[in-house]
Structures are given as structure tokens and as C-alpha cells.
Amino acid sequence: MERKKILVADDNRNIVELVKMEFEILDYDVFTAYDGEDALKKIEKENPDLVILDVMMPKMNGFDLCMKLRDNPTYKDLPIVMLTAKGQEKDKFWGRQVGADEYVTKPFEPEVLEQIVHNLLEQKKSGELPHPVTKLPGYATAEKEIKLRKASNEDFTVYNLYFEPESFEIYARKYGNIKADEILKIAGSVITDIAKRIGDNRTFVGHLGDNTFVLIAGKGKIEELISNIKQEVNSLIPLKYDDEDRERGFVFSRTINGEPLRVPLIKFTAAVRE
């Protein structure tokens, strides 16, 4: 079986050597780095299956490196574990904002880190890693949920909820991927909150990828859920544009041939999955 590759980045050489030794005993290939810039170079060269990043590193800290990785489609699904100092709860908050999957507080027991790494790699293998931006269940988990409900003859409806692709793409091009990710987080949060308020314990929310979410619920509740979600998301999205774009209701862009193009503000819509 092919050995899994892990990159460990920390400016504390003792921690790096400890983690390297522990995972090599478990038959992983381990690459090391002592600053953020070197870590990025080695990630691009070695293409690891998972990375472990310290928050505080020279040249580029763990938050900035994590953000760079999540901003690159190649690394959107790369499992990232961040090492944080004891008591630094704000590190966990910011780690979630930039897309880290898990957090380990230093000092830590090697067995704890080993279990976290094992679980993330198993989720990646099965395709069941949560979406790196919203942390909602991904495509594989949603499909499994649908199959289970069909097998039990449950009466349910599946809706895909999504942002209009062209408007979303133009938004990301003008405002940047980080701002586009903020819009995904808004949608994920709204869907989850409304599902908890109006739905029941059988309501399922997932993020299939890119700009598409999924909602699974009983037929008696689904229409009310969808109506409330669309209304709330569409009321919040214009606030993520600058004043000029928001007031005129569109963004100036160009076609592939260079022709001027007016692209409407992003709209969040929904459609039943047959």
C-alpha cells in the first residue's frame, strides 16, 4: 500500500522531530519545514496528503499559509491540522476562518495528533471530508444520506441551492476568492440556522462543492425552509458588494472577446433534485 505523505511545519525543531519520529514509526513519509515560506515550497513540490502547521512561524505564519492553500483550487481539499498554543482560543477562531480542519493545543500527546491525522485521512479517502470553507458535509456524505433514506422508504425531498454561476465567478474575479468564500460561509450559516429553527432532526444540510448546497427534509417542511433561506441569503449578499456596485445593481465585466458586459448581483436560488 502506498505510504501517505505528511508535511510538518513548525519553527520549534524539537516538536518537528518528535512529530516526524512518531509518524515515521507509523509508516508515513514525513517532510519538514521550519517556516511558512519553506512549507509552501515543499507542499507544492511534494504534494502531501495532509499538512500540520504551527500558527506562529517566521516568514509566513500558519494562518497566512492556510489561507494561501485554500485560495488555490489544488489544495481546497487538503486536510490541514493547526498547532496552537495553550489558552489561545482566538487561534482556533481564526483557524476556522481560514479553513483549518482540526486543531491541537500544545503541549499535546502524540496519540491525540495521530488519531486526528488518521481520521482526516480516512475521511479524505472515503470522500467524506467536510467542505473546507463552510465545514458542512460534502458530496459523498450527502449522496450516502440520500441512499439511506431511499432504502428506508422515507418521504423526503432534495433541493439543490446555488448561486448563479456567472455572477458568482465575476464576483470572485473582482473581489477575490477570500471574499467569495465569505459569501459561501454566509449561505452555509443561514441554511444551517434556518434548518435548525424550522426543520426537525431529520433535516440535512450539505455543501456539494463550488457554489452549490443541498437540503434534505420532509415534504411538509421543505417549501417553508427554501423560501426562508432564499429570502435571508438574498438580503445579505448585496452587503458584500461595494456601494457603487450595490446601488446600480450590477458589476461591469467583459466577455471573452473583450465586449463590455453588465453582470447582475449574485442571486441565491433553488431547484428540486429529481
Steps between C-alpha positions, in 0.01 A plus 500: 500500500628846411635692799317820589699822491483759778666838522578636848582872532606659829788727597554286812740230380432279801129482415574436133739215581257349752210502254723374217622207709150404619353495150794325337454219754142479371632464143429851371739696278566823690636824355597790724524878487591765756331806350189571296672580171702177504184308591316641197787406267507144633124465475516605134790261435396192702118523479440355850179326604476713815684792661561592864567873550605700803317830532808708584776453241752742346469637144138386471280402793266202502188709441643665189628169366165331559325788323737472201434127474122539517518776240655250256253247349774233508500504879134564576459145635844464662449409868665762724571459871610811690710499817400772746647621829319406820226745587501678163132450417518783248739283295225240460254770393734637234598150395137426421474822304792409272398137448686274745337160557624422850694657787740356756605698805867489602629320697319194365509123528629344175213251507247783477664644189535152348127434540405834347727439201365147455138620510558781249678270256221242528242771430702617202527144367124445524423842355327598824713796598286803583514792259820694581327840503163440668588178689166354392477134393622455144376324186576141604326540836193657337473221243528238773224676695270496197562128439426414864171690492396338174582157641276564801216633278508835679279776360742784427600762244847608388570858395820636352559862602752694300638836394461593132838384357590795276425764764691304764801456271509871413469589869798276586700651214437857616499464879727196542453140613512587869198729462326235290562249779336742743185483289508119516534521879201735520286259298616199701426676828155619390397157368619330819330752732167488318513120479537492880223755556239368260610147417526194721774256597472331160583816304837461327719786374806446281738683268546309175784715374570833333185711538243222555341384827250223569201486734316176582177520700151358537253618237287683757780741592716536192315784323499720812869428554595589143295820498656627824853406396480672162350814649765533773804416286390735221452781753857459628698451178472862371677614818814322377526732197647849507256794504532571128426146383220457753323824403501433127414130544768352277877462449683614188695222330604389152424204276773268373514722190548815707147629460360692802264296714262586782480212748213509754570467871516143626167332561444190714244262356379142541377208295354160586726205428312233311 
